[in-house]
Short mmCIF file of C-alpha atoms and ligand atoms in Angstrom, two decimals:
data_model
loop_
_atom_site.label_atom_id
_atom_site.label_comp_id
_atom_site.label_asym_id
_atom_site.label_seq_id
_atom_site.Cartn_x
_atom_site.Cartn_y
_atom_site.Cartn_z
CA MET A 1 0.19 -0.27 -0.09
CA PRO A 2 1.67 3.40 -0.80
CA ARG A 3 2.79 5.49 2.04
CA LYS A 4 0.48 8.72 2.58
CA LYS A 5 3.53 11.04 3.14
CA ILE A 6 3.45 13.07 6.72
CA LYS A 7 3.90 16.91 6.11
CA ASN A 8 6.63 18.13 8.45
CA LEU A 9 5.55 20.21 10.63
CA GLN A 10 6.85 23.32 11.25
CA ALA A 11 5.87 26.16 14.24
CA PRO A 12 3.49 28.84 12.04
CA ARG A 13 4.73 31.80 9.36
CA GLY A 14 5.86 34.09 11.80
CA THR A 15 6.23 32.29 14.74
CA TYR A 16 9.12 30.77 16.35
CA ASP A 17 11.49 28.60 19.43
CA ILE A 18 13.23 30.61 21.93
CA LEU A 19 15.35 27.40 22.59
CA PRO A 20 17.55 26.98 25.92
CA GLU A 21 20.83 28.99 24.70
CA ASN A 22 18.46 31.60 23.71
CA GLN A 23 17.19 31.88 27.27
CA ILE A 24 19.75 34.13 28.98
CA TYR A 25 18.49 36.78 26.84
CA TRP A 26 15.30 36.43 27.58
CA ASP A 27 16.48 36.05 31.93
CA LYS A 28 18.21 38.79 31.61
CA ILE A 29 15.42 41.39 29.80
CA ARG A 30 12.90 40.71 32.28
CA ARG A 31 15.41 40.52 35.26
CA VAL A 32 16.31 44.03 34.01
CA VAL A 33 13.10 45.50 33.18
CA LYS A 34 11.47 43.59 36.61
CA GLU A 35 13.97 45.55 38.93
CA LEU A 36 14.35 48.62 37.39
CA GLY A 37 10.77 48.90 36.32
CA GLU A 38 9.99 48.18 40.38
CA ASP A 39 12.53 50.40 40.84
CA TYR A 40 10.32 53.51 39.55
CA GLY A 41 7.47 52.36 41.25
CA PHE A 42 5.25 49.86 38.77
CA LEU A 43 4.10 47.23 40.11
CA ARG A 44 3.15 44.20 37.52
CA ILE A 45 0.20 43.68 35.50
CA ASP A 46 -1.04 40.44 34.08
CA THR A 47 -3.57 40.65 31.55
CA PRO A 48 -5.55 38.40 29.19
CA ILE A 49 -3.96 37.11 25.89
CA ILE A 50 -7.72 36.75 24.67
CA GLU A 51 -9.94 39.65 25.01
CA ASP A 52 -13.04 40.78 23.27
CA THR A 53 -12.24 42.25 20.06
CA ASP A 54 -15.00 45.27 19.89
CA LEU A 55 -12.17 46.07 23.22
CA PHE A 56 -9.29 46.43 20.44
CA ILE A 57 -11.73 47.98 17.39
CA ARG A 58 -12.86 50.96 20.44
CA GLY A 59 -9.11 51.03 21.94
CA THR A 60 -6.62 50.75 18.99
CA GLY A 61 -8.63 52.29 15.89
CA GLN A 62 -11.12 51.14 14.02
CA THR A 63 -8.78 52.85 10.88
CA THR A 64 -6.04 51.37 12.69
CA ASP A 65 -3.55 48.81 10.20
CA ILE A 66 -4.23 46.46 13.10
CA VAL A 67 -8.11 46.41 13.76
CA GLN A 68 -8.28 46.94 9.74
CA LYS A 69 -5.45 43.55 8.81
CA GLN A 70 -3.87 42.03 11.60
CA MET A 71 -5.91 40.94 13.89
CA TYR A 72 -6.13 37.22 14.90
CA SER A 73 -10.18 36.77 15.56
CA PHE A 74 -12.72 33.65 16.26
CA LYS A 75 -15.17 33.43 16.93
CA THR A 76 -16.24 30.84 20.08
CA LEU A 77 -18.44 27.99 20.58
CA GLY A 78 -20.91 29.92 22.09
CA GLY A 79 -20.42 32.37 19.34
CA ASP A 80 -18.38 35.53 20.89
CA SER A 81 -15.74 36.89 19.59
CA LEU A 82 -12.30 37.05 20.89
CA THR A 83 -9.37 38.18 19.35
CA LEU A 84 -5.56 37.43 20.39
CA ARG A 85 -4.57 41.02 21.62
CA PRO A 86 -2.21 43.06 19.10
CA GLU A 87 -1.08 44.93 21.45
CA GLY A 88 -1.23 45.25 25.79
CA THR A 89 -2.72 48.94 25.86
CA PRO A 90 -6.35 48.22 26.09
CA GLY A 91 -6.49 45.31 28.14
CA VAL A 92 -4.60 46.78 31.01
CA ILE A 93 -7.51 49.74 30.52
CA ARG A 94 -10.19 47.75 30.49
CA ALA A 95 -8.44 46.16 33.42
CA TYR A 96 -8.09 48.94 35.15
CA ILE A 97 -11.29 49.84 34.74
CA GLU A 98 -13.00 46.53 35.31
CA ASN A 99 -11.24 46.11 38.56
CA GLY A 100 -12.16 49.85 40.27
CA MET A 101 -9.31 50.71 40.19
CA ILE A 102 -10.32 54.96 39.53
CA ASN A 103 -10.99 54.25 43.34
CA LEU A 104 -7.22 54.26 44.15
CA LEU A 105 -4.34 56.47 44.43
CA HIS A 106 -3.66 58.01 41.08
CA PRO A 107 -0.92 57.85 39.33
CA LEU A 108 -1.19 53.98 38.80
CA LYS A 109 2.28 52.39 37.04
CA PHE A 110 2.14 49.48 35.46
CA TYR A 111 4.01 47.12 33.77
CA TYR A 112 3.84 43.67 31.90
CA PHE A 113 5.56 41.70 29.40
CA GLY A 114 4.17 38.69 27.65
CA PRO A 115 3.53 37.76 24.24
CA MET A 116 1.29 39.80 21.25
CA PHE A 117 -0.02 38.49 17.78
CA ARG A 118 -0.59 40.54 14.69
CA TYR A 119 -1.20 38.95 11.54
CA GLU A 120 1.83 40.91 9.32
CA HIS A 121 4.21 39.86 6.93
CA PRO A 122 7.17 38.23 8.37
CA GLN A 123 9.85 39.53 8.02
CA ALA A 124 13.52 40.11 10.60
CA GLY A 125 11.91 41.87 12.88
CA ARG A 126 8.54 41.89 12.56
CA TYR A 127 6.74 38.76 13.59
CA ARG A 128 3.13 37.55 14.10
CA GLN A 129 4.01 36.20 17.84
CA PHE A 130 6.26 38.36 19.12
CA TYR A 131 6.76 39.78 22.77
CA GLN A 132 6.78 43.35 24.23
CA PHE A 133 7.93 44.88 27.99
CA GLY A 134 5.48 47.60 28.26
CA PHE A 135 4.83 50.12 31.23
CA GLU A 136 2.09 52.45 31.66
CA THR A 137 1.34 55.44 33.70
CA ILE A 138 -2.75 55.87 34.69
CA GLY A 139 -3.99 59.12 35.68
CA GLY A 140 -1.58 61.96 35.95
CA GLN A 141 -1.00 63.97 32.65
CA GLU A 142 2.03 66.15 34.13
CA PRO A 143 4.59 66.41 31.48
CA VAL A 144 6.89 64.96 33.49
CA LEU A 145 5.25 61.08 33.39
CA ASP A 146 5.45 61.48 29.49
CA VAL A 147 9.28 62.10 30.67
CA GLN A 148 9.77 59.47 32.87
CA LEU A 149 9.17 57.00 30.60
CA ILE A 150 11.15 57.64 28.01
CA GLN A 151 13.80 58.33 30.95
CA LEU A 152 13.13 54.76 32.01
CA PHE A 153 13.05 52.98 28.42
CA LEU A 154 15.99 54.62 28.21
CA HIS A 155 17.92 52.92 31.31
CA ILE A 156 16.24 49.90 30.13
CA LEU A 157 17.95 49.71 27.65
CA ARG A 158 21.45 50.91 28.51
CA ASP A 159 20.73 49.07 31.89
CA LEU A 160 20.67 45.78 29.24
CA GLY A 161 24.31 47.46 27.59
CA LEU A 162 22.79 48.66 24.47
CA LYS A 163 24.53 51.96 22.74
CA LYS A 164 23.39 54.51 19.95
CA ILE A 165 20.23 54.96 20.77
CA ASN A 166 18.49 57.86 19.54
CA VAL A 167 14.58 59.43 20.79
CA GLN A 168 12.39 60.59 18.44
CA ILE A 169 9.59 62.68 19.64
CA ASN A 170 6.15 64.55 18.12
CA SER A 171 3.63 65.96 19.48
CA LEU A 172 -0.15 64.72 17.81
CA GLY A 173 -1.99 67.54 19.61
CA CYS A 174 -5.18 67.06 21.38
CA PRO A 175 -9.01 66.79 20.14
CA GLU A 176 -9.35 70.71 20.13
CA CYS A 177 -6.27 70.96 17.84
CA ARG A 178 -6.41 67.80 15.89
CA PRO A 179 -9.22 68.91 13.28
CA ALA A 180 -7.49 71.83 11.93
CA PHE A 181 -3.86 69.71 11.74
CA ARG A 182 -6.19 66.61 9.51
CA ARG A 183 -7.56 69.05 7.88
CA ALA A 184 -4.00 70.98 6.28
CA LEU A 185 -3.28 67.99 6.48
CA VAL A 186 -5.71 66.77 3.69
CA ASP A 187 -5.83 69.63 1.61
CA TYR A 188 -1.80 69.48 1.30
CA TYR A 189 -2.29 65.68 0.00
CA ARG A 190 -5.77 66.29 -1.93
CA SER A 191 -4.21 68.79 -4.11
CA ARG A 192 -1.11 66.24 -4.41
CA LYS A 193 -3.19 63.03 -5.07
CA ASN A 194 -1.74 61.83 -8.58
CA LYS A 195 1.65 61.71 -6.89
CA LEU A 196 0.88 59.37 -4.47
CA CYS A 197 0.95 55.19 -3.80
CA PRO A 198 -2.38 53.81 -3.95
CA ASN A 199 -2.47 52.82 -0.37
CA CYS A 200 -2.02 56.86 0.42
CA GLN A 201 -4.94 57.41 -1.89
CA LYS A 202 -7.07 55.13 0.45
CA ARG A 203 -5.24 57.15 3.66
CA LEU A 204 -5.72 59.73 2.56
CA LYS A 205 -10.39 58.74 2.96
CA ILE A 206 -10.19 56.84 6.20
CA ASN A 207 -7.08 57.90 8.53
CA PRO A 208 -4.78 60.97 7.11
CA LEU A 209 -2.47 60.90 9.70
CA ARG A 210 -1.14 57.64 8.78
CA LEU A 211 -0.18 59.73 5.21
CA LEU A 212 2.85 61.13 6.94
CA ASP A 213 4.24 57.65 8.38
CA CYS A 214 4.50 56.56 4.40
CA LYS A 215 7.60 54.77 3.27
CA GLU A 216 7.05 54.04 -0.45
CA GLU A 217 9.61 55.78 -2.47
CA LYS A 218 7.23 57.70 -4.26
CA CYS A 219 5.04 59.70 -1.53
CA GLN A 220 8.75 61.09 0.12
CA PRO A 221 8.66 63.99 -2.16
CA VAL A 222 5.61 65.19 -0.80
CA LYS A 223 5.67 63.80 2.66
CA ALA A 224 8.89 66.28 3.02
CA SER A 225 6.61 69.48 2.49
CA ALA A 226 4.12 68.22 4.31
CA PRO A 227 2.34 70.00 7.48
CA MET A 228 2.94 69.45 10.94
CA SER A 229 0.99 68.92 13.26
CA LEU A 230 3.47 70.95 16.09
CA ASP A 231 2.40 74.36 13.71
CA TYR A 232 -1.30 73.43 14.61
CA LEU A 233 -1.11 72.73 18.69
CA CYS A 234 -3.45 74.74 21.05
CA SER A 235 -1.83 76.66 23.94
CA GLN A 236 -2.51 73.50 26.24
CA CYS A 237 -0.59 71.27 24.40
CA HIS A 238 2.26 73.87 23.33
CA ASN A 239 3.20 74.02 26.91
CA HIS A 240 2.83 70.25 27.74
CA PHE A 241 5.52 69.59 24.74
CA LYS A 242 7.50 72.57 25.43
CA SER A 243 7.53 71.67 28.83
CA VAL A 244 8.02 67.56 28.51
CA LEU A 245 11.26 68.92 25.92
CA GLU A 246 12.46 71.13 28.35
CA PHE A 247 12.57 68.13 30.78
CA LEU A 248 14.45 66.14 28.42
CA ASP A 249 16.92 68.87 28.18
CA GLU A 250 17.46 68.80 31.94
CA LEU A 251 17.81 65.58 31.80
CA GLU A 252 20.28 65.74 29.14
CA ILE A 253 18.89 63.28 27.20
CA PRO A 254 19.04 63.66 23.39
CA TYR A 255 15.94 63.74 21.28
CA PHE A 256 15.57 64.31 17.32
CA LEU A 257 12.06 65.97 16.94
CA ASN A 258 10.18 64.03 14.36
CA HIS A 259 7.50 65.84 12.55
CA GLN A 260 6.38 62.29 10.38
CA LEU A 261 6.40 60.68 13.93
CA VAL A 262 2.68 59.58 13.93
CA ARG A 263 2.61 56.43 15.10
CA GLY A 264 0.51 53.48 14.29
CA LEU A 265 -2.47 53.90 16.99
CA ASP A 266 -5.45 55.42 17.07
CA TYR A 267 -5.51 56.38 20.97
CA TYR A 268 -2.72 59.12 20.78
CA THR A 269 -3.42 62.60 22.16
CA LYS A 270 0.22 65.22 22.95
CA THR A 271 3.30 63.06 22.94
CA VAL A 272 4.21 59.98 21.26
CA PHE A 273 7.59 58.82 21.05
CA GLU A 274 10.06 55.75 19.28
CA VAL A 275 13.60 54.63 20.46
CA TRP A 276 15.59 54.16 17.33
CA PRO A 277 18.61 52.14 16.91
CA GLU A 278 21.68 54.17 14.92
CA SER A 279 23.82 52.99 12.68
CA ASN A 280 26.76 54.91 11.24
CA GLN A 281 24.97 56.46 8.50
CA GLY A 282 21.65 57.46 10.52
CA PRO A 283 18.85 56.09 11.27
CA ALA A 284 19.30 51.94 11.18
CA GLU A 285 16.60 50.04 9.18
CA ASN A 286 15.70 47.22 8.57
CA GLN A 287 17.92 45.86 5.17
CA ASP A 288 14.59 44.84 3.66
CA THR A 289 11.70 47.80 3.97
CA LYS A 290 14.72 50.48 4.60
CA GLU A 291 12.27 51.30 7.79
CA PRO A 292 13.50 52.77 10.07
CA ILE A 293 13.59 50.19 13.40
CA SER A 294 11.43 50.86 16.32
CA LEU A 295 12.99 49.80 19.00
CA GLY A 296 9.74 50.07 21.07
CA GLY A 297 7.39 53.28 21.21
CA GLY A 298 4.55 54.92 23.04
CA GLY A 299 2.96 58.31 24.30
CA ARG A 300 -0.10 60.26 25.76
CA TYR A 301 -3.19 58.80 25.29
CA ASP A 302 -5.69 60.85 27.63
CA ASN A 303 -8.98 59.62 26.29
CA LEU A 304 -8.26 55.81 25.83
CA VAL A 305 -9.60 55.24 29.32
CA LYS A 306 -13.24 57.36 28.66
CA ARG A 307 -13.04 56.01 24.62
CA LEU A 308 -12.91 52.61 26.66
CA GLY A 309 -16.11 53.01 29.40
CA GLY A 310 -14.23 54.58 32.27
CA LYS A 311 -14.46 58.22 33.52
CA PRO A 312 -12.04 60.22 32.07
CA THR A 313 -8.69 59.86 32.82
CA PRO A 314 -5.34 60.62 31.57
CA ALA A 315 -2.20 57.98 31.10
CA ALA A 316 0.84 57.53 28.90
CA GLY A 317 3.14 54.33 28.58
CA PHE A 318 4.73 52.94 25.89
CA ALA A 319 5.70 48.90 24.49
CA ALA A 320 9.42 47.93 23.12
CA GLY A 321 10.15 45.00 20.90
CA ILE A 322 11.83 42.18 22.85
CA GLU A 323 13.87 40.59 19.33
CA ARG A 324 14.16 43.43 17.81
CA ILE A 325 16.56 44.28 21.74
CA ILE A 326 18.10 41.07 21.79
CA SER A 327 18.80 41.14 17.71
CA LEU A 328 20.56 44.05 18.46
CA ILE A 329 21.87 43.72 21.80
CA LYS A 330 23.76 40.07 19.40
CA GLN A 331 24.60 42.93 16.81
CA GLN A 332 26.23 44.74 18.75
CA GLY A 333 28.57 42.32 20.63
CA MET A 334 27.16 42.47 23.73
CA LYS A 335 27.92 39.28 25.77
CA ILE A 336 25.77 38.42 29.06
CA PRO A 337 27.21 36.43 31.10
CA SER A 338 25.96 32.66 31.01
CA LYS A 339 24.69 31.36 34.62
CA SER A 340 27.55 29.95 36.39
CA ASN A 341 28.10 25.91 35.42
CA PRO A 342 27.77 22.80 38.35
CA LYS A 343 30.99 23.20 40.09
CA VAL A 344 30.00 19.12 41.70
CA PHE A 345 28.93 16.57 39.43
CA LEU A 346 26.57 13.66 41.04
CA VAL A 347 27.58 9.59 39.71
CA GLN A 348 26.15 6.56 40.69
CA LEU A 349 26.13 3.39 39.89
CA GLY A 350 23.55 0.19 40.57
CA GLU A 351 19.78 0.40 42.09
CA LEU A 352 21.03 1.28 45.27
CA GLY A 353 23.27 3.97 44.38
CA GLN A 354 21.21 5.14 42.28
CA ARG A 355 18.27 5.89 45.18
CA LYS A 356 21.10 7.53 47.57
CA SER A 357 22.06 9.34 44.49
CA MET A 358 19.24 11.16 44.93
CA LYS A 359 18.88 12.13 48.01
CA LEU A 360 22.19 13.12 48.24
CA PHE A 361 21.20 15.59 45.62
CA GLU A 362 18.63 17.43 47.04
CA GLU A 363 21.08 17.82 50.40
CA LEU A 364 23.33 19.60 48.45
CA HIS A 365 20.75 21.46 46.55
CA LYS A 366 19.52 22.78 50.12
CA ALA A 367 23.10 22.96 50.29
CA GLU A 368 23.42 25.38 47.54
CA ILE A 369 26.04 23.98 46.27
CA LYS A 370 25.16 23.29 42.53
CA VAL A 371 25.35 19.59 41.32
CA ALA A 372 24.99 18.00 37.56
CA GLU A 373 23.91 14.90 37.39
CA SER A 374 22.95 12.37 34.16
CA ILE A 375 21.13 10.31 36.52
CA SER A 376 19.74 7.57 33.46
CA LYS A 377 23.43 6.65 32.51
CA PRO A 378 24.36 2.85 33.57
CA SER A 379 27.99 3.53 33.17
CA ILE A 380 30.70 4.86 35.53
CA LYS A 381 32.23 6.06 32.48
CA SER A 382 30.43 7.61 30.49
CA GLN A 383 28.74 9.75 33.52
CA LEU A 384 32.54 10.81 33.93
CA LYS A 385 33.18 11.72 30.47
CA ILE A 386 29.95 14.32 30.63
CA ALA A 387 31.44 15.30 34.17
CA ASP A 388 33.98 16.76 31.84
CA LYS A 389 32.82 17.95 29.77
CA ILE A 390 30.84 20.34 31.74
CA GLY A 391 34.27 20.88 33.69
CA VAL A 392 33.39 20.53 37.34
CA ARG A 393 35.90 20.50 39.83
CA PHE A 394 34.86 17.20 41.68
CA SER A 395 32.55 14.34 41.67
CA LEU A 396 31.03 12.38 44.14
CA ILE A 397 30.46 8.61 43.10
CA VAL A 398 27.52 6.64 45.64
CA GLY A 399 28.16 2.85 43.68
CA GLN A 400 26.74 -0.20 45.67
CA GLN A 401 29.58 -0.81 48.03
CA GLU A 402 29.36 3.11 49.16
CA ALA A 403 25.12 2.62 49.81
CA LEU A 404 26.43 -0.05 51.55
CA ASP A 405 28.68 1.31 53.52
CA ARG A 406 27.35 4.87 53.90
CA SER A 407 29.88 6.62 51.75
CA VAL A 408 30.84 8.62 48.90
CA ILE A 409 33.83 9.40 46.48
CA ILE A 410 34.84 12.54 46.14
CA ARG A 411 36.91 13.15 43.10
CA ASP A 412 39.16 15.84 42.14
CA MET A 413 39.06 15.71 38.16
CA GLN A 414 41.92 17.42 37.89
CA SER A 415 44.23 15.24 39.93
CA GLY A 416 42.02 12.09 39.92
CA VAL A 417 42.54 11.64 43.62
CA GLN A 418 39.95 10.13 44.63
CA GLU A 419 39.28 9.82 48.51
CA THR A 420 36.19 7.92 50.91
CA VAL A 421 34.41 10.13 53.35
CA PRO A 422 31.34 9.65 55.64
CA ARG A 423 28.35 9.98 53.34
CA ASP A 424 27.13 12.71 56.40
CA LYS A 425 30.24 14.47 55.96
CA VAL A 426 30.04 15.12 52.44
CA VAL A 427 28.21 18.01 52.16
CA LYS A 428 30.75 19.77 54.65
CA GLU A 429 33.78 18.74 53.24
CA LEU A 430 33.24 19.73 49.18
CA LYS A 431 31.63 23.12 51.24
CA LYS A 432 36.06 23.49 52.74
CA ARG A 433 37.25 21.96 49.62
CA LEU A 434 34.81 24.13 47.11
CA SER A 435 36.39 27.72 49.14
CA LYS A 436 39.67 26.86 48.75
CA LYS A 437 40.55 28.14 44.58
P1 HAM B 1 4.06 49.74 18.58
O1 HAM B 1 4.62 50.59 18.14
O2 HAM B 1 3.18 49.64 17.95
O3 HAM B 1 3.27 50.48 19.72
O4 HAM B 1 4.45 47.84 19.54
C1 HAM B 1 5.73 48.47 20.03
C2 HAM B 1 7.08 47.89 19.91
O5 HAM B 1 6.96 46.20 19.60
C3 HAM B 1 7.43 48.01 18.55
O6 HAM B 1 8.40 49.16 18.60
C4 HAM B 1 8.69 46.82 17.59
O7 HAM B 1 9.74 46.90 18.60
C5 HAM B 1 7.78 45.52 18.61
N1 HAM B 1 6.45 45.05 18.13
C6 HAM B 1 5.76 45.20 17.27
N2 HAM B 1 5.17 44.74 16.57
C7 HAM B 1 5.68 43.90 16.04
C8 HAM B 1 6.04 42.69 15.30
N3 HAM B 1 4.75 42.19 14.81
N4 HAM B 1 7.18 41.99 15.39
C9 HAM B 1 8.71 42.46 16.66
N5 HAM B 1 8.21 43.17 17.11
C10 HAM B 1 6.98 43.99 16.67
C11 HAM B 1 2.47 49.16 20.80
O8 HAM B 1 2.15 47.98 20.85
C12 HAM B 1 1.38 50.31 22.07
N6 HAM B 1 0.58 49.66 22.61
C13 HAM B 1 3.01 51.09 22.85
C14 HAM B 1 2.40 51.79 23.56
C15 HAM B 1 1.79 51.25 25.15
N7 HAM B 1 1.83 53.63 23.92
C16 HAM B 1 1.14 53.69 25.18
N8 HAM B 1 1.44 52.41 26.04
#
């Protein structure tokens, strides 16, 4: 009978495995985010990976690329429409409203770390399942809070050892002043419609701010002279932004005023920012798309809480892409020290030896002596070979005889000298030997 060919199973397009050898990067980022985040007064929050589809339509915004074409949405058996979260902010705000946190002392500061899902065209630095860490400050409108987020983001990157990073910043105004800017933008672009790519022709109708985000060669000359949001800010937004820039100056944080920075999400008001790595020629670019790489971005979103059904509450935040940060760490040749290797290897022989050595393993662990073992291997030779490969200083050998005598052999791996010590003295003896250089 002809055998059916089984399709090779692979991770879905745009997803990948985080293999053990890469976990040191993840551990390090998790550690730095937690430690620094908590030093800056942020508390961890975890929200579900699935949420009501409506949350993102109302939160992220109906006209955004995310909602238009990137969401993994599905109907449950019960008939609800759920979506794998494409970003973290709407979920955090929903949790804030739903859990009645309005009654707590503000501003509230949260951080999160986890997977996000966007149905994007996979390429270097762009995945369909990717990871972000993010920070949100809810219930404060002061410019200093925007700056604190930028300061924290840079601090995290610095502690991860990254260099050559720059801040891109802009202000998008508020519902008072944005319409005038939007009108000016539409008027300007409408009269140049035939010079635009098909995508921008669509953007002109549904989301004119995104015209400034276009990377198509054809649209660049038009974009270069387009109206700038800063020229249309009302006095409140103007003063807010001025104050943000003054704080940055005070902190000696260099920034680039980027008039074309509009961000791809609908909820932003006032400050928006991104953090880009630099190459020698300017902003580092994605090899395939020639777009600048953004390690992360965010801004102020004073109307989102209200839009999602809460009381009017100003807020600001940012999120960073962990894959992109890891890729930069590797590119900049940074070494993250791996955890120290075990200094001791446990060798066992025979069933009795195996049983006794499991007990000994626990005892050594309790005494904070890091031990390696290969408990399933029967031969002493193969176990010692592994011990050698790991580079431990001592092997502890528990054979049938030692198990009966209540003793253990300590083998110095460098000299090969072996000594039998009573079982109840072994931990103490080992500690003594390990403390000697
Ligand atoms: P975002 O700009 O959409 O903002 O995403 C933030 C970062 O996530 C990006 O700068 C990038 O590093 C990473 N990222 C986004 N999409 C992908 C992808 N497909 N593959 C790999 N990395 C990706 C937000 O998500 C907002 N929630 C940020 C925010 C928080 N604003 C206010 N609070």
